[in-house]
Each structure stands twice: as C-alpha cells, then as structure tokens.
Amino acid sequence: MIELDNLAYSYGGGELLSDISLRLTPGSFHFLTGPSGAGKTTFLKLCYGALIPTAGQAVLFGQDVREMSRDDVATIRRRIGVVHQDCQFLDHLTVAENIALPLMVSGQDVEAEQQNLEELIAWCGLTQRAGALPPELSGGERQRAALARAVIMSPEVILADEPTGNVDWEMSQRLLALLVELNRMGKTVMIATHDLGLIRAAKSRVQARVLRIAKRRLQLAGADL
Amino acid sequence: MNKRLSPRALAAISPLALLKGEPQADRVVPPTGFTARLTLFAAAAMTFLAVFALALSLATGRMAANWSQELARSSTLRISAPADQIAAQTEAALQVLETTRGVARARALTAEEQQGLLEPWFGPDLPVDSLPIPQLVEIVEDGEGYDAAGLRLRLQAEVPGAVLDDHARWRRPLVRAAERIRALGLLSLLLIGGVMAAMITLAANSALAANAQVIAVLRLVGARDEFIARAFVRRFTFRAFWGAALGMALGLAALLALPQAQAEGGFLTGLGLRGWHWIWPFVLPPVAAAVSFAATRAAARRMLGNLA
C-alpha cells in the first residue's frame, strides 16, 4: 500500500533522508523512532504525499507520488488517516463536527453516518465532549479527537506523529490501546515516537516492528528494545 | 508541492456549480467578522457610487441627445425695431420664412410667452409692455433644414431689424461637454468596478491567509481544492452580492430624494433616471457578485496552487 524505493529527501541545506526503501504491508504495526530532527515527521509526510521525494520513488496505493495531481493526493488522504503531534482542528466547529469533517469534505452524507460517528466518539471516550469546541479540550482529548477524525473514513493506513507527545502516561496508554485495537481490525499502523517506554509497552500487546532513522538511513531496530 | 489546480477543480468552481450551494461545506470557513464586514461595506459603498456614476452617465447622455435633437431642429429670429415698426417687420419676416425652403413652421411668440421666458431673470412683475423688447420668432426646420446664409441675406434685404440665431454656436460646445461628462461617468463606472475587484481580492487574500490553518486541516483530511475554493468563493460572492444590493438600495433612495427637474428647466434634465433606465441599477449587484466571484476565484487559485 505504501512503497518507498531508494527514496531520498533533501531540503535546501542538505540531504535529510537518503536511500530509504520500505514496503508497508496491510495489517502491519510499525514504530518509527530516532532522535529529534532525524526526519521522522518528514518521513511520514513522504508517506502521505505531503512531500515529494527529491530522489527515488514513493508509490502510494499503486500511484507514483510524482505523477499525482493535487486531487489525487486529496483522494489518497481519505485512505490514509494522519494524526499530528500538534493536531489542528477547525476551531469554530464542535468536536463532533471536526471528527465528521473528512466525511463532509469527501461529499458523504454526515447525517447518514450519524450512528457510526456516535459510536466512534464513544469508542474514543469523547461522548461528554462532543459538543465542545476544540480549544476547550485537554491535550489527551485533542489527541483522541484527532485519532477519531483520522479513522472515521475507515482508512487502510494510520500514520501517527508523536501521538503521545503532549499527554501523560496513562493517556498515552489509552491512545496506544486504541491504535492497537485498530491494528487488530486490520489497519496498518505506523507511529513515530521517541518514547521508548511506549514502544516497550506496545510490544507485549502487538507484534510491532521498530524502524529507526539514524544517519539519514532507515534501519530495522533489533530486539534490544 | 507545486501542483496546479486540475481542470476538474476549476470547472467545479464555475458559477453554476457555485449557485447550487452546499450549506455543509460553507460552514468550514469560519465566520470572520472583520473581513466579512469589510467586503460588505466595500461592495455597498462602491455600488452606491456606481449608482450615481450610472445616473450621471445616463442623464448626460439624455441631455446631449436632447440638446442635439431639439435644438438642432429649431432656431430663433430676433426682430429689433422701433415699437411702431415691429408688427410690420414681424409680418414681413414671417412671409420670408414661409417661402423659405427647409422651414417647416414659423411662429411669432406672444407677449405672454416672451414674458414667461424673461420671468426667471426679472421676476413675474415685469411690465414687459413698457420695455423695448425685441420680438422673437420661433423657426422649426423640416428634415432637410434650411440654408442659414441664404436666409440671412434675404432677411437683411427685407427685414433689416432681424437677426437669425440658429443655436449652433452655443449648442455644439454644450453637446460636446455633455458627451465628455458621459464618457467620464462611464470611466468612473469602470474604475469603481476595478476598485471593488481590488478590494475584494485583498479581502479574499487576507481571509485565505488568515485561514491558512483551516486550509491545512481541510487538505489533511482529504479535501480537494475545489471544495476549499468553493467554500471561500461562495462566501465572498454572496457577501459582495448582498453588499451591492444594500448599496444599490441606498443609492436609489438617494436618487429618488433628488429634486425633480422643473418643467421650466426646458431642455435641462435632472440627474435622476427615466423610464427603463431604472433597470440599470438592478444590474449592479449581479455584476458586483460576478466581479467578486472572479476576484476570489483567482485569489484562491493562486493560493491553493502554491500550497502543500
């Protein structure tokens, strides 16, 4: 579904990532780790078409990113749920409306999906907060709302960038539990994090592979974690 | 990512697709009070001015037409003579005129009519009878017109006190002035339209810039450019339309409140609108909406095309 082949990415200054090859298979669970500034966020952006590799190939659902139009990228994003560390919402719409936003922008009837929406909100533990505005949410609630928004279209892949960066341990465990549950439902999950504790906690629940970005390369981390 | 908007996206933000409306999609653009009021105000003010520029152009056009048509078909013969000869000379002049080719009709003005002409200048109590006022003869030409030089020669021989005034001397500069004013009025209309487009472009640009987060969020959750652009374009088009409608209503109210042209004004005309010309102001709000549509769409295209 996401295939990276000898991919490289450089900013004006120099090369940030080089020689990266990876094939994400359906149902897999990956952690992406590495020091701050190593390019974890850039790597994720390459995976959902927000950035175009400066060399090599990125193929998303069979389409080369370079040949995709802006509309193609938009359509791909309906199949890839993304959760950012600093998740942003439309602050003038309620939490429930924000979670339903992907339905709205893809032209689906939000009314018809009302029951699914309510179930999803309950699953994320946000039923009490559904009518609140995003600025009124706590860090953990924001992350869960972002996760709910990322999965409402039932995407095949979920990419999460430091989803537990702004929340306490207990909340990060809840978020991890939600992501593990999504993986059990068959979704491909990739979590970028530098929180080794989170990775250890996950290892007991799911068969996760750990990728590490170091010295611009992507390596498969050993069993030392 | 430097990818251009696809043709499909552009087609989807065409005026027809826009009119269909999409209440759900409209809500994604935050109700920004400031730019909304600014756009509304700009459209209203510009349309208000446009109503006057329009009225000015139409009125001067009408004036130029009046002057060149009515005055061109008439001229005046002025007979100055001692009081006891006036009647005889008038009679002689009328005979000359009746036998002149190109003169449809000639008529000596009555004392009352002459007094009516002088009244605006001297007041109603003027004892015209006691003043040595020349006799005026109104000449109406037929379609071909007469030979002014030939008529002058004949009159000189038979009616020495007669002076022929074919109005051309002062009519031409007046008509030229009226036509210039009309051209200026039309130029003003164009400028007003251009300024409105510029203001709405600025407002749309600032709204798009201020809503960079909204656009980023929408892109992240899979919104196509057409969806985002349409939401903004629709917002601004409707704002401009209602602003222009407001400005038009105020402009028309102001026009109606203008004093009407007086009957004594004769060939002068009021600044107001006449007859079917009243339709023109109602064209302004749709035009403002169209201007706003084009301006916002261009701004949205530019902005989204440069966005990741």
Short mmCIF file of C-alpha atoms in Angstrom, two decimals, chain A residues 39-141:
data_model
loop_
_atom_site.label_atom_id
_atom_site.label_comp_id
_atom_site.label_asym_id
_atom_site.label_seq_id
_atom_site.Cartn_x
_atom_site.Cartn_y
_atom_site.Cartn_z
CA GLY A 39 13.39 13.32 9.92
CA LYS A 40 10.56 11.28 11.41
CA THR A 41 7.93 13.86 10.52
CA THR A 42 9.43 14.31 7.04
CA PHE A 43 9.35 10.57 6.57
CA LEU A 44 5.67 10.42 7.49
CA LYS A 45 4.90 13.34 5.17
CA LEU A 46 6.55 11.42 2.34
CA CYS A 47 4.25 8.53 3.22
CA TYR A 48 1.06 10.56 2.81
CA GLY A 49 2.06 12.65 -0.17
CA ALA A 50 2.58 15.97 1.61
CA LEU A 51 6.16 15.98 0.36
CA ILE A 52 7.60 14.70 -2.88
CA PRO A 53 10.89 12.77 -2.64
CA THR A 54 13.84 14.54 -4.21
CA ALA A 55 15.15 11.19 -5.43
CA GLY A 56 13.82 7.68 -5.65
CA GLN A 57 10.19 6.68 -5.72
CA ALA A 58 7.22 6.82 -3.38
CA VAL A 59 4.27 4.75 -4.51
CA LEU A 60 1.01 5.17 -2.60
CA PHE A 61 -1.71 2.64 -3.36
CA GLY A 62 -0.11 1.91 -6.71
CA GLN A 63 0.34 5.54 -7.73
CA ASP A 64 3.67 7.30 -8.02
CA VAL A 65 3.52 10.44 -5.91
CA ARG A 66 5.26 12.44 -8.62
CA GLU A 67 2.51 11.72 -11.09
CA MET A 68 -0.33 12.51 -8.72
CA SER A 69 -2.37 15.67 -9.11
CA ARG A 70 -3.47 17.66 -6.08
CA ASP A 71 -6.84 15.95 -6.33
CA ASP A 72 -5.19 12.53 -6.35
CA VAL A 73 -3.30 13.45 -3.19
CA ALA A 74 -6.57 14.58 -1.60
CA THR A 75 -8.21 11.29 -2.52
CA ILE A 76 -5.28 9.28 -1.13
CA ARG A 77 -5.64 11.11 2.20
CA ARG A 78 -9.08 9.60 2.55
CA ARG A 79 -7.35 6.22 2.66
CA ILE A 80 -4.56 7.31 4.99
CA GLY A 81 -5.54 8.65 8.40
CA VAL A 82 -2.99 11.08 9.82
CA VAL A 83 -2.62 12.16 13.45
CA HIS A 84 -0.21 15.01 14.10
CA GLN A 85 1.56 15.78 17.32
CA ASP A 86 0.02 19.25 17.41
CA CYS A 87 -3.28 18.23 15.94
CA GLN A 88 -5.20 21.10 14.43
CA PHE A 89 -8.93 21.44 14.11
CA LEU A 90 -11.43 23.92 12.76
CA ASP A 91 -11.85 25.85 15.97
CA HIS A 92 -15.29 27.22 15.15
CA LEU A 93 -16.83 23.76 14.73
CA THR A 94 -17.64 21.36 17.56
CA VAL A 95 -15.56 18.27 18.29
CA ALA A 96 -18.22 16.05 16.70
CA GLU A 97 -18.28 18.17 13.56
CA ASN A 98 -14.49 18.14 13.40
CA ILE A 99 -14.44 14.37 13.67
CA ALA A 100 -17.02 14.21 10.85
CA LEU A 101 -15.04 16.65 8.71
CA PRO A 102 -13.46 14.00 6.43
CA LEU A 103 -16.97 12.75 5.63
CA MET A 104 -18.09 16.27 4.85
CA VAL A 105 -15.17 17.17 2.58
CA SER A 106 -15.49 13.92 0.65
CA GLY A 107 -19.12 14.72 -0.06
CA GLN A 108 -20.65 11.99 2.10
CA ASP A 109 -23.89 12.46 3.92
CA VAL A 110 -22.91 13.20 7.51
CA GLU A 111 -26.49 12.62 8.71
CA ALA A 112 -26.46 9.09 7.36
CA GLU A 113 -23.26 8.32 9.21
CA GLN A 114 -24.55 9.76 12.46
CA GLN A 115 -24.66 6.42 14.27
CA ASN A 116 -21.15 5.44 13.22
CA LEU A 117 -19.98 8.85 14.30
CA GLU A 118 -21.52 8.48 17.74
CA GLU A 119 -20.03 5.02 18.18
CA LEU A 120 -16.61 6.27 17.17
CA ILE A 121 -16.86 9.21 19.56
CA ALA A 122 -17.85 6.84 22.37
CA TRP A 123 -15.01 4.46 21.45
CA CYS A 124 -12.57 7.35 21.88
CA GLY A 125 -14.22 8.33 25.16
CA LEU A 126 -15.29 11.74 23.90
CA THR A 127 -19.09 11.43 24.22
CA GLN A 128 -19.17 14.03 27.00
CA ARG A 129 -17.05 16.43 24.96
CA ALA A 130 -18.72 16.01 21.56
CA GLY A 131 -20.39 19.43 21.71
CA ALA A 132 -17.31 21.27 22.95
CA LEU A 133 -15.10 23.44 20.75
CA PRO A 134 -11.55 22.15 20.11
CA PRO A 135 -9.81 24.93 22.09
CA GLU A 136 -11.68 23.75 25.17
CA LEU A 137 -10.17 20.26 25.02
CA SER A 138 -7.26 18.94 27.06
CA GLY A 139 -4.15 17.60 25.32
CA GLY A 140 -5.28 14.00 25.61
CA GLU A 141 -8.78 14.80 24.40
#
